PDB file of C-alpha atoms in Angstrom:
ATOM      1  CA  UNK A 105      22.734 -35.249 -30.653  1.00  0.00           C
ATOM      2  CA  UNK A 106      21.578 -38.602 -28.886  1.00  0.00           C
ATOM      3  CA  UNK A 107      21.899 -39.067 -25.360  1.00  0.00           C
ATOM      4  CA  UNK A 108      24.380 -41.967 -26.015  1.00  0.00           C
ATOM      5  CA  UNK A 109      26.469 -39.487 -27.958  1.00  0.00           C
ATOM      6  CA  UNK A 110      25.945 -36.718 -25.216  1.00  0.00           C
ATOM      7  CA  UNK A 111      27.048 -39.447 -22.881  1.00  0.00           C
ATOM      8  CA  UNK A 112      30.382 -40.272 -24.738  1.00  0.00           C
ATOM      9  CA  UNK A 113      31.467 -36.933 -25.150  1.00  0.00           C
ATOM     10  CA  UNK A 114      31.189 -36.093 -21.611  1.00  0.00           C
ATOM     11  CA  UNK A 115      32.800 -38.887 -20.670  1.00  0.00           C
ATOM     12  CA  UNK A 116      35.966 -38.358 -23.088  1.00  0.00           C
ATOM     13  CA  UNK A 117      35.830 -34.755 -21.816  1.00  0.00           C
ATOM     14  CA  UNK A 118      35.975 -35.916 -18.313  1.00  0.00           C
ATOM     15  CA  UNK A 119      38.829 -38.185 -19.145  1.00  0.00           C
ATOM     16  CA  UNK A 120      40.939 -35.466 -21.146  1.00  0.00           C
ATOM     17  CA  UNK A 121      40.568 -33.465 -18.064  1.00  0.00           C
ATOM     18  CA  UNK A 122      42.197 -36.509 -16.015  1.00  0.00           C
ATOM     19  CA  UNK A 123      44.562 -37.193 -18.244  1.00  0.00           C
ATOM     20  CA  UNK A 124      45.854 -33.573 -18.405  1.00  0.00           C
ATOM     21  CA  UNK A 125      46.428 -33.384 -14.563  1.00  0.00           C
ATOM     22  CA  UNK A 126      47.597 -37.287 -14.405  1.00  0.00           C
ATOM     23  CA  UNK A 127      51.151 -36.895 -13.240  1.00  0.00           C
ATOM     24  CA  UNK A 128      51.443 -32.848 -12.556  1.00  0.00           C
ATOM     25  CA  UNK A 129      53.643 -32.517  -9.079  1.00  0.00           C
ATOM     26  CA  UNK A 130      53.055 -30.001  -6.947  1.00  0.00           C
ATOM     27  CA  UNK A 131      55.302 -26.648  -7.469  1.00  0.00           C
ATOM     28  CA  UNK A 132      57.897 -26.916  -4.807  1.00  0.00           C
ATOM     29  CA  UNK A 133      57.951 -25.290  -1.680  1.00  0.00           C
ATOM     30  CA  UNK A 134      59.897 -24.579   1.332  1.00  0.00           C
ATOM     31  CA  UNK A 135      59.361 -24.020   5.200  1.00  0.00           C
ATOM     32  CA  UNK A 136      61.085 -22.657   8.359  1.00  0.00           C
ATOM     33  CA  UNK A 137      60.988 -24.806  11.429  1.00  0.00           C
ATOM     34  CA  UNK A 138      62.125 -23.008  14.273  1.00  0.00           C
ATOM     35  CA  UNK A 139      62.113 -23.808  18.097  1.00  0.00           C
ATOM     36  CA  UNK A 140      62.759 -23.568  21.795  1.00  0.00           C
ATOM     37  CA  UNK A 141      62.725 -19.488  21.801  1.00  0.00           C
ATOM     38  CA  UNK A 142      62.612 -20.226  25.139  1.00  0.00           C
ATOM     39  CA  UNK A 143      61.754 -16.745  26.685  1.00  0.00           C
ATOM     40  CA  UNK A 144      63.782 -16.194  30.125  1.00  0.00           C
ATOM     41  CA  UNK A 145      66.592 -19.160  29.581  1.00  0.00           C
ATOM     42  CA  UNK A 146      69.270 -17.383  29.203  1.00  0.00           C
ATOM     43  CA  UNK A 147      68.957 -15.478  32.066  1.00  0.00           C
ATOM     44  CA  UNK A 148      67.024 -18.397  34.290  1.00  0.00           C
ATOM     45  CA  UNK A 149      63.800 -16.163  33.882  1.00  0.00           C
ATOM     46  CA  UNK A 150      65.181 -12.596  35.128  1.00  0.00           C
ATOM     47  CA  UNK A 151      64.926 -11.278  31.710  1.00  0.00           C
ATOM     48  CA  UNK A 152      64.562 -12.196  27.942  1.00  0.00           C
ATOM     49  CA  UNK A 153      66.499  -9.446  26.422  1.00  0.00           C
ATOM     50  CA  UNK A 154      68.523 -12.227  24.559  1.00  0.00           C
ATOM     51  CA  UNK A 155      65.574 -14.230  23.623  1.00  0.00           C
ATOM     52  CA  UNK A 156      63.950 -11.032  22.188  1.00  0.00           C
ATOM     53  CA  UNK A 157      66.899 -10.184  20.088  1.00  0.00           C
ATOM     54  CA  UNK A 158      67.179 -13.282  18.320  1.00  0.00           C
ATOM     55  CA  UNK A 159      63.492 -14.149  17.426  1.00  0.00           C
ATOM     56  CA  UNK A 160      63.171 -10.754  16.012  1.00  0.00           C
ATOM     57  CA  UNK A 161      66.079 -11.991  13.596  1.00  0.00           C
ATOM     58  CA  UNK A 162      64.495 -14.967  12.877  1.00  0.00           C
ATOM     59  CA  UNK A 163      61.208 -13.285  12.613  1.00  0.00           C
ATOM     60  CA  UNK A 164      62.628 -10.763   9.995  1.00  0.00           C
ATOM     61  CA  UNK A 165      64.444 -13.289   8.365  1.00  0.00           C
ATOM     62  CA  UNK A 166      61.528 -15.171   7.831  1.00  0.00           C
ATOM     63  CA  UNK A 167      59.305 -12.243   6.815  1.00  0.00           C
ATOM     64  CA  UNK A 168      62.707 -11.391   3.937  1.00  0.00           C
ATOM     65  CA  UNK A 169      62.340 -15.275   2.600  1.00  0.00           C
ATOM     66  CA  UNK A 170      58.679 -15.704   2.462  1.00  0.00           C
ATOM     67  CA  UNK A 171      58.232 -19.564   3.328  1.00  0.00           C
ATOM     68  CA  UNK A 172      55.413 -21.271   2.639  1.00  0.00           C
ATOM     69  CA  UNK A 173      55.122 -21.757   6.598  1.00  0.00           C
ATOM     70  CA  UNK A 174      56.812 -20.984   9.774  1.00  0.00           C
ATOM     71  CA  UNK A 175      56.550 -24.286  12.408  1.00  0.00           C
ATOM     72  CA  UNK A 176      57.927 -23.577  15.877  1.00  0.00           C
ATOM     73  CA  UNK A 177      58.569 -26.743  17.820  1.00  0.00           C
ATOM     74  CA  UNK A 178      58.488 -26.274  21.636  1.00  0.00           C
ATOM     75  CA  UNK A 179      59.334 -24.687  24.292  1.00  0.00           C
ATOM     76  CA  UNK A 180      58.146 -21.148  23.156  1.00  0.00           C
ATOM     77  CA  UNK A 181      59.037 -19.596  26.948  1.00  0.00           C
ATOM     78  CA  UNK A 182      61.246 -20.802  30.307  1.00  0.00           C
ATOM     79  CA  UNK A 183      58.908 -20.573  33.070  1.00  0.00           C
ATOM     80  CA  UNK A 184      55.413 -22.285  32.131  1.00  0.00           C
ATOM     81  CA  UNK A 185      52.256 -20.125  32.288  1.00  0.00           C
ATOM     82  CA  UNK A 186      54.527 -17.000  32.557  1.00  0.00           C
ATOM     83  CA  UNK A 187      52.764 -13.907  31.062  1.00  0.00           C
ATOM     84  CA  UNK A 188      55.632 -11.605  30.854  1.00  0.00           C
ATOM     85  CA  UNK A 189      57.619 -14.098  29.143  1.00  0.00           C
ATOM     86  CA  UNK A 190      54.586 -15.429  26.455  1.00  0.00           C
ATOM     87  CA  UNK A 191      53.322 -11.518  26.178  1.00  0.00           C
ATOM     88  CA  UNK A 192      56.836 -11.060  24.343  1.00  0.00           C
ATOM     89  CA  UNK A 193      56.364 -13.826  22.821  1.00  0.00           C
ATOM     90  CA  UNK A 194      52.913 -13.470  21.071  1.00  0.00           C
ATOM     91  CA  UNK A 195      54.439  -9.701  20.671  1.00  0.00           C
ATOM     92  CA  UNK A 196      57.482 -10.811  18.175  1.00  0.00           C
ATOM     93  CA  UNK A 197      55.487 -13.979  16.631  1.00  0.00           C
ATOM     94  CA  UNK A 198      53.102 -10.945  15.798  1.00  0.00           C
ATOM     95  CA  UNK A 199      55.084  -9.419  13.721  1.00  0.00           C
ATOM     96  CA  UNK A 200      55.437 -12.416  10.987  1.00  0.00           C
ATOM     97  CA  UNK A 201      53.511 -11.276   7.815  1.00  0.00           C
ATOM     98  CA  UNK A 202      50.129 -12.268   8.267  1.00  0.00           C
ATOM     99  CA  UNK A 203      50.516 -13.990   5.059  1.00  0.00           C
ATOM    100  CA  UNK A 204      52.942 -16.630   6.501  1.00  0.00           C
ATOM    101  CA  UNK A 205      51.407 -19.092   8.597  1.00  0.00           C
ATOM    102  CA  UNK A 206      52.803 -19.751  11.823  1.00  0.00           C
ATOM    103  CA  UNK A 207      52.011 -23.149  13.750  1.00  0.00           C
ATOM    104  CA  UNK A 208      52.984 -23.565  17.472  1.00  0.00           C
ATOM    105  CA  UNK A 209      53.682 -26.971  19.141  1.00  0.00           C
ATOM    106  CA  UNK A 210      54.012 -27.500  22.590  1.00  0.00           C
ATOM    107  CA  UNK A 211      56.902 -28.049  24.427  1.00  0.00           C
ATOM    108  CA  UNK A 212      57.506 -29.287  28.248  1.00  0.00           C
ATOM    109  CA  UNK A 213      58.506 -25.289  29.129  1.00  0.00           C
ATOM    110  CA  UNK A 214      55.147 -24.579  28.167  1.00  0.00           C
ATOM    111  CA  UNK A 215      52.572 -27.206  29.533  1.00  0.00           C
ATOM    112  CA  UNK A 216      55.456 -28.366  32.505  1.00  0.00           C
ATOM    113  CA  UNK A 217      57.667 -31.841  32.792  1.00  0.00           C
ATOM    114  CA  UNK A 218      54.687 -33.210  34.099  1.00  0.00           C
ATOM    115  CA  UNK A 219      51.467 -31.724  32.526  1.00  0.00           C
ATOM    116  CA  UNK A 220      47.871 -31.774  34.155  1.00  0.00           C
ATOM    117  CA  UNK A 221      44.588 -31.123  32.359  1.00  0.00           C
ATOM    118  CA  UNK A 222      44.719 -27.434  33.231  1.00  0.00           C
ATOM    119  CA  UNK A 223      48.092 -27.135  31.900  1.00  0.00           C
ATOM    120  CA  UNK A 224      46.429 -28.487  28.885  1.00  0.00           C
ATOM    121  CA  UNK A 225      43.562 -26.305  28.985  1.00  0.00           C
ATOM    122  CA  UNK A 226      45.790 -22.890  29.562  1.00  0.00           C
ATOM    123  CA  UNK A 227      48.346 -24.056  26.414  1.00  0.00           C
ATOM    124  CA  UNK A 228      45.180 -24.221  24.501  1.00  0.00           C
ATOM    125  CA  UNK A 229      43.404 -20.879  25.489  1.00  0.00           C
ATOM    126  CA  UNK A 230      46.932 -19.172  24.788  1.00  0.00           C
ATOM    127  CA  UNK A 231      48.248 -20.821  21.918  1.00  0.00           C
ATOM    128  CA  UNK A 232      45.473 -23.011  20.053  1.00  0.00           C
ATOM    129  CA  UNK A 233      45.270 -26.769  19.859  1.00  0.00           C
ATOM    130  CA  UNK A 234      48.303 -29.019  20.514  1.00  0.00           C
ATOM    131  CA  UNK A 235      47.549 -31.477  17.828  1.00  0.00           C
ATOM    132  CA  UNK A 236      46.100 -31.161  14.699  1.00  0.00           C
ATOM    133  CA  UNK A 237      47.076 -31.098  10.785  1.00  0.00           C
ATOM    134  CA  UNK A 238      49.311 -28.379   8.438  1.00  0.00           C
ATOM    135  CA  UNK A 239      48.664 -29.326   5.123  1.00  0.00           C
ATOM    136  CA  UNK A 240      50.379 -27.780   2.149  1.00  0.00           C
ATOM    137  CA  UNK A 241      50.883 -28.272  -1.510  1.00  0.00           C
ATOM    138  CA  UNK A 242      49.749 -32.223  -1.274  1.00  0.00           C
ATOM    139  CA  UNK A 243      52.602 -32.500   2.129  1.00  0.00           C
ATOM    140  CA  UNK A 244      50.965 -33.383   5.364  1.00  0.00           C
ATOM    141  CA  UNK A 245      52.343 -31.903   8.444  1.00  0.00           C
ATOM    142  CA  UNK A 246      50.732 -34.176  11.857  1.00  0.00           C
ATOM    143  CA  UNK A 247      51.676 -31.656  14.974  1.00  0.00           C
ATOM    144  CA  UNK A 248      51.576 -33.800  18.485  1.00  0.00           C
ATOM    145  CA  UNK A 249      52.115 -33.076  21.720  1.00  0.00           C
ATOM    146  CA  UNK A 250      54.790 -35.028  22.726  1.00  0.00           C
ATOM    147  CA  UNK A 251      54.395 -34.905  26.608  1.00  0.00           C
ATOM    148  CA  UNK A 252      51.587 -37.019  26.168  1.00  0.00           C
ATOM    149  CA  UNK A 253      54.300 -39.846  25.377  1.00  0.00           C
ATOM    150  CA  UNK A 254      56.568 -38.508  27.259  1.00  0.00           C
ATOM    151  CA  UNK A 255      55.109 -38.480  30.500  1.00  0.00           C
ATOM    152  CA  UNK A 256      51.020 -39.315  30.222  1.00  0.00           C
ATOM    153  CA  UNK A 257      50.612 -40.023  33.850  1.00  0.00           C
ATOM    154  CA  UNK A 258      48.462 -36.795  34.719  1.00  0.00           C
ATOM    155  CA  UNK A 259      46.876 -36.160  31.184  1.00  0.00           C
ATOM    156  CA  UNK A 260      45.936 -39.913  30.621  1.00  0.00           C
ATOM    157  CA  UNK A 261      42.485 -38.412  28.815  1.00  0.00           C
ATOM    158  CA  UNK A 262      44.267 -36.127  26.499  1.00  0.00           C
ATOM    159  CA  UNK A 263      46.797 -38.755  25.605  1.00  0.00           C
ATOM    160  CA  UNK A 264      44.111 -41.461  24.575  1.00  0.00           C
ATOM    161  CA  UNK A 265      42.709 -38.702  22.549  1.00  0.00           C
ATOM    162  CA  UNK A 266      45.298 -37.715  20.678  1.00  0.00           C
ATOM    163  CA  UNK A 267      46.405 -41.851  20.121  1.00  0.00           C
ATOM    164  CA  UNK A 268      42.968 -42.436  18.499  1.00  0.00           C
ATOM    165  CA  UNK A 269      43.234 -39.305  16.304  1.00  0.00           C
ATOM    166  CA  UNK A 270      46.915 -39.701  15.000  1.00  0.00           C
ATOM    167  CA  UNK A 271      45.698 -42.963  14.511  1.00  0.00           C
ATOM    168  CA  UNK A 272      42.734 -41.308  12.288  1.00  0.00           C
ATOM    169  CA  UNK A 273      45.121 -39.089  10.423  1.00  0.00           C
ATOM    170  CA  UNK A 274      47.673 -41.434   9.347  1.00  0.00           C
ATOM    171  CA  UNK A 275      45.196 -44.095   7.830  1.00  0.00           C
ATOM    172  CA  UNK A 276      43.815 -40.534   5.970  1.00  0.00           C
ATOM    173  CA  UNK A 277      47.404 -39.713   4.585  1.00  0.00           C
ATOM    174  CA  UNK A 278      47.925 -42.994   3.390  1.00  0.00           C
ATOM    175  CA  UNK A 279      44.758 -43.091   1.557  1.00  0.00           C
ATOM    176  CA  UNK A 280      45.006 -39.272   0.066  1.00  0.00           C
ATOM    177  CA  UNK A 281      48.572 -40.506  -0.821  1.00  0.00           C
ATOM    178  CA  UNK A 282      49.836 -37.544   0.668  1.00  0.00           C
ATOM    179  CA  UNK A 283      53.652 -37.025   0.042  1.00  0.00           C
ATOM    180  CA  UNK A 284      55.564 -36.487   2.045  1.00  0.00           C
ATOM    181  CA  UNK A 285      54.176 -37.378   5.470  1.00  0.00           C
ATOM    182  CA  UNK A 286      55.857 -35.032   7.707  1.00  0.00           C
ATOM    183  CA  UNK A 287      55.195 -35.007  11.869  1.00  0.00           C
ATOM    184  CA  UNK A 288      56.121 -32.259  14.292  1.00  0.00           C
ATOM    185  CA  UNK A 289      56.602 -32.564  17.955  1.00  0.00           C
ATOM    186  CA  UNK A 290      58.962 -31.028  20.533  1.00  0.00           C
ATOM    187  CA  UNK A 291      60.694 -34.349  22.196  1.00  0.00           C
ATOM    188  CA  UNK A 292      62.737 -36.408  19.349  1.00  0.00           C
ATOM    189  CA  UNK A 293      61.857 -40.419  19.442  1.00  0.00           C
ATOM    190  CA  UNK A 294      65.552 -40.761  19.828  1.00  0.00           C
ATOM    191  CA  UNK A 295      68.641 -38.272  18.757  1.00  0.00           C
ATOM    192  CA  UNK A 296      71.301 -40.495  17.147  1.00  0.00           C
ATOM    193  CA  UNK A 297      69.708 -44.475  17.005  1.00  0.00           C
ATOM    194  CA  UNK A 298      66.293 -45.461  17.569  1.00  0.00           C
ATOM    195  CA  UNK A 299      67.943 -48.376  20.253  1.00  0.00           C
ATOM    196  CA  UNK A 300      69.684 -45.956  22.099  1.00  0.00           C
ATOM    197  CA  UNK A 301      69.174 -45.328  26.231  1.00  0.00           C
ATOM    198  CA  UNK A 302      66.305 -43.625  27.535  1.00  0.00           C
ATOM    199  CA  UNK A 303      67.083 -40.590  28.656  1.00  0.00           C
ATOM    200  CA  UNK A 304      65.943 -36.671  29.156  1.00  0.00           C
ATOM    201  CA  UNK A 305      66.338 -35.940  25.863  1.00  0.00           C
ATOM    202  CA  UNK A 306      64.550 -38.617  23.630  1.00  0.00           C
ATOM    203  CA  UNK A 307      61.375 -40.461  24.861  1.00  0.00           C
ATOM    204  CA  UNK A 308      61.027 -44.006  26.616  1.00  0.00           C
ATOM    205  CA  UNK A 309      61.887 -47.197  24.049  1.00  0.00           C
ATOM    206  CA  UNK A 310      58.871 -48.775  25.475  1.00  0.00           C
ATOM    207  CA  UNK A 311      56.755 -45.629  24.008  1.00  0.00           C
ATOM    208  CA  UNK A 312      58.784 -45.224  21.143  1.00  0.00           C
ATOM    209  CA  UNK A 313      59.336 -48.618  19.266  1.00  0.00           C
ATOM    210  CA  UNK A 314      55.624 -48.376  19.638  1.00  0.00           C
ATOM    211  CA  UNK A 315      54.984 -45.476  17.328  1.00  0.00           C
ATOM    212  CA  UNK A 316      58.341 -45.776  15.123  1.00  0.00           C
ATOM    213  CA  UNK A 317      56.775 -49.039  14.034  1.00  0.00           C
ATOM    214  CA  UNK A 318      53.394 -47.050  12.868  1.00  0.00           C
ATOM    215  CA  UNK A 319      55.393 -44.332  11.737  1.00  0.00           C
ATOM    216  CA  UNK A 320      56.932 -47.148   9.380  1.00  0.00           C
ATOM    217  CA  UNK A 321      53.733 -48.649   8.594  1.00  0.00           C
ATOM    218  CA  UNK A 322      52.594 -45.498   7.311  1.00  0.00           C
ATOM    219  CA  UNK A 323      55.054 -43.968   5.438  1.00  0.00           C
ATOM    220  CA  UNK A 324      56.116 -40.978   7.836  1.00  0.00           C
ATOM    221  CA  UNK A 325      59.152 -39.335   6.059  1.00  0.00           C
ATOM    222  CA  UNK A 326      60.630 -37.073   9.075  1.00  0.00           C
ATOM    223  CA  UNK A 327      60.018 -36.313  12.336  1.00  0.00           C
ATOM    224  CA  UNK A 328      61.191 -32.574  12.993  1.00  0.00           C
ATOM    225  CA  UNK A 329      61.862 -31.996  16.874  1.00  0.00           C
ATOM    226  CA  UNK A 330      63.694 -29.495  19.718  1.00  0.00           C
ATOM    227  CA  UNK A 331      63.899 -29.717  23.058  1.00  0.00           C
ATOM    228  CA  UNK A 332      67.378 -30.659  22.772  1.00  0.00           C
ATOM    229  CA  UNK A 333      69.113 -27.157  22.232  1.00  0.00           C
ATOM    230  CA  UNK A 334      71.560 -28.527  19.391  1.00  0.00           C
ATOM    231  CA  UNK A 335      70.943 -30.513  16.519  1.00  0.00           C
ATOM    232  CA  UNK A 336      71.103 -34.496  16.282  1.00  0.00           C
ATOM    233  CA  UNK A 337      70.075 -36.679  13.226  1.00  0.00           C
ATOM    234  CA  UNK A 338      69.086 -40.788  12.781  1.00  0.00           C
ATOM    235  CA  UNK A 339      66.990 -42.538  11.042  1.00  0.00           C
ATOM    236  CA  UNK A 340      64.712 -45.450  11.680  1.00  0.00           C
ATOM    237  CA  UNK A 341      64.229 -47.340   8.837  1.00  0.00           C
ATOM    238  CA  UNK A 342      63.695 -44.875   6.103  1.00  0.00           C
ATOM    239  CA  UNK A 343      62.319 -42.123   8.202  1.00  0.00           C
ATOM    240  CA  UNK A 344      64.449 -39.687   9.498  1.00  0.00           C
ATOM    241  CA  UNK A 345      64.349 -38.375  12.980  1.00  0.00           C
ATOM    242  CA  UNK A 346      65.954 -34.486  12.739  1.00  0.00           C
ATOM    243  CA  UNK A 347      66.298 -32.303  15.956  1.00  0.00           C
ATOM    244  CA  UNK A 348      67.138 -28.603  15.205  1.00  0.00           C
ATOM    245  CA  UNK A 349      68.935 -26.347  17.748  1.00  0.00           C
ATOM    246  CA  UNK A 350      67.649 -23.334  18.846  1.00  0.00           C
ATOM    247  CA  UNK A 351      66.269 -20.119  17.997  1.00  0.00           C
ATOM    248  CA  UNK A 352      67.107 -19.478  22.089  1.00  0.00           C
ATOM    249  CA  UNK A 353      69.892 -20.296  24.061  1.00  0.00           C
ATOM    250  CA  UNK A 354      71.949 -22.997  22.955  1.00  0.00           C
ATOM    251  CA  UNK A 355      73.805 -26.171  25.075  1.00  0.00           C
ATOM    252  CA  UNK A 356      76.103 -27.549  22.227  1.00  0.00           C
ATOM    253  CA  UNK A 357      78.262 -25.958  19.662  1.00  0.00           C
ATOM    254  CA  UNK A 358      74.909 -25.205  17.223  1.00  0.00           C
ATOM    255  CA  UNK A 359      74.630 -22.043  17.636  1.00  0.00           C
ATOM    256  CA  UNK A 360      70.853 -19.543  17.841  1.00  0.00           C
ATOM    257  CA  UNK A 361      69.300 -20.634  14.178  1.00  0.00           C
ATOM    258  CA  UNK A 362      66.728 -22.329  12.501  1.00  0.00           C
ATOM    259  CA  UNK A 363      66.379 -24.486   9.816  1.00  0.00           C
ATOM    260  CA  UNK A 364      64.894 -24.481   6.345  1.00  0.00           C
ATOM    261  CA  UNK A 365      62.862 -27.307   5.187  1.00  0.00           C
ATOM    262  CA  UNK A 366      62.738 -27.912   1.045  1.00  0.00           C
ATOM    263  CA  UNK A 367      59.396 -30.082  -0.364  1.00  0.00           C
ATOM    264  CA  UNK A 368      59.667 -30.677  -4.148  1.00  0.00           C
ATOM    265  CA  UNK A 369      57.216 -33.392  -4.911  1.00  0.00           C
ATOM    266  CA  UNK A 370      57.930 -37.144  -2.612  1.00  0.00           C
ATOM    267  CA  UNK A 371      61.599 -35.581  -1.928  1.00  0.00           C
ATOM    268  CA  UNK A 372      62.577 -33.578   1.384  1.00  0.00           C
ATOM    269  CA  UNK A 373      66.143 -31.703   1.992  1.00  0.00           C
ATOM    270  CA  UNK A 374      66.923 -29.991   5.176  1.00  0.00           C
ATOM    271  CA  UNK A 375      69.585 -27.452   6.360  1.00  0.00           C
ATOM    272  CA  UNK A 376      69.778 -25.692   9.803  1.00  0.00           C
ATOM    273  CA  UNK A 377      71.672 -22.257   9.781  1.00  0.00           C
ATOM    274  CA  UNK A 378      72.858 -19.670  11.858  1.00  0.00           C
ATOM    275  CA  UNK A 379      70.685 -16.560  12.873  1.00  0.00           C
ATOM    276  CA  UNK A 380      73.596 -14.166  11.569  1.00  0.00           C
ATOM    277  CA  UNK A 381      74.408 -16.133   8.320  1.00  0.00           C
ATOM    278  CA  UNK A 382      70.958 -16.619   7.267  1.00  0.00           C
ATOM    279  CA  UNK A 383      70.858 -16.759   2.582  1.00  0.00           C
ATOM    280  CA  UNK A 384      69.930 -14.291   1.046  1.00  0.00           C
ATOM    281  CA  UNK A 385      67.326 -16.445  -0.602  1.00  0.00           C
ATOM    282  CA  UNK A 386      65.931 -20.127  -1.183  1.00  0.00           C
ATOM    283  CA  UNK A 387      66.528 -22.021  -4.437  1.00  0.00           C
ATOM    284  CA  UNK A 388      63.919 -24.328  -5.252  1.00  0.00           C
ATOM    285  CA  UNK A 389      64.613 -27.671  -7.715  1.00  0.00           C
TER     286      UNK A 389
END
């Protein structure tokens, strides 16, 4: 055989191997995002029997479906840097399957209102990073901290840091045509209209018009957020800003639940349910 001939019959093997994987989706999936667990709420920090009780549901529940990942959205205990409340914590989160991946984000309970560097620093030696990357299946999850747009005024350093690299990841999504582009964070941009008031619960317009737009730029599906203890939906443009209730204590009619994320190829499909009426199993399309 010549080497032209060796040549064209790589080539068309190469090419038969494209072809044959041009097209193929990824097999659907599903996640849990759960949030504000909120050790010592209910109580205002004298105990956390309640807390306990209800992420060991969720916990088991989770374990019984088997989802491709467990997120957790904020506000894992009450009282920032308290160890009884984040030893119970890290005690129940333990007992996920290790198979399951669980990724933490912070939450203003856990770094305070008002974070400094070493609230920073102690988050991280507890819990891991605060921003980073969940990939899955061709999906792209970007965690943030959202107290860095929240209120940046003490951690000015971190929050450059974590502008440039968002910046870095998104540009990377769009390239990799990841789909969906998914981002976690514990404050919601806004709960019901991206014009609404500012207010506790959503962060500044000023901040937020800001990254909605580059959200929009760059194809970011859904944001899924806490923090605000019952669940609100809107939508900016096509993305869609969800905030689930709580695993914790709630403030609203939601009651203690989580909800279940669906991912079959660009399409995502969302449902939050109660810790005691939990299925029995997921469906995938």
């Amino acid at each position: 055989m010549t080497n032209v001939l060796k040549i064209q019959v790589v080539a068309g093997f190469l090419c038969l191997i494209s072809l044959a994987g041009f097209g193929q989706k990824s097999a659907p999936f599903f996640f849990i995002q759960m949030t504000d667990t909120q050790f010592g709420f209910f109580t205002d920090n004298k105990s956390f029997e309640r807390e306990t009780e209800n992420f060991e549901k969720a916990v088991a529940a989770a374990n019984r479906l088997r989802p491709a990942f467990v997120v957790i959205t904020g506000d894992l205990i009450n009282k920032p840097a308290d160890k009884a409340q984040l030893s119970e914590y890290k005690r129940i989160v333990a007992l996920l399957d290790p198979e399951i991946p669980v990724y933490h984000v912070a939450g203003n309970h856990d770094v305070t209102n008002d974070p400094r560097e070493n609230d920073i620093a102690g988050y991280r030696k507890e819990l891991g990073n605060d921003f980073y990357v969940i990939k899955h299946n061709g999906m792209r999850g970007i965690v943030l901290n959202s107290l860095y747009f929240k209120s940046p005024a003490g951690v000015e350093k971190e929050a450059a840091a974590q502008d440039r690299w968002l910046t870095r990841q998104l540009k990377k999504a769009r390239r990799a045509s990841a789909a969906p582009l998914l981002v976690f964070q514990h404050h919601s941009w806004f709960l019901a209209e991206p014009e609404e008031k500012d207010e506790y619960f959503n962060i500044p317009a000023v901040t937020r018009n800001k990254y909605l737009a580059l959200f929009q730029q760059y194809g970011v599906s859904h944001v899924f957020a806490g923090h605000y203890h019952r669940n609100a939906f809107g939508k900016s443009g096509t993305m869609e800003m969800v905030t689930t209730g709580p695993v914790g204590k709630p403030l609203g009619k939601d009651p203690s639940g989580f909800r279940i994320v669906k991912v079959s190829g660009n399409k995502v499909s969302h449902q939050y349910y109660e810790l005691d009426h939990i299925p029995g199993q997921i469906v995938l399309e």
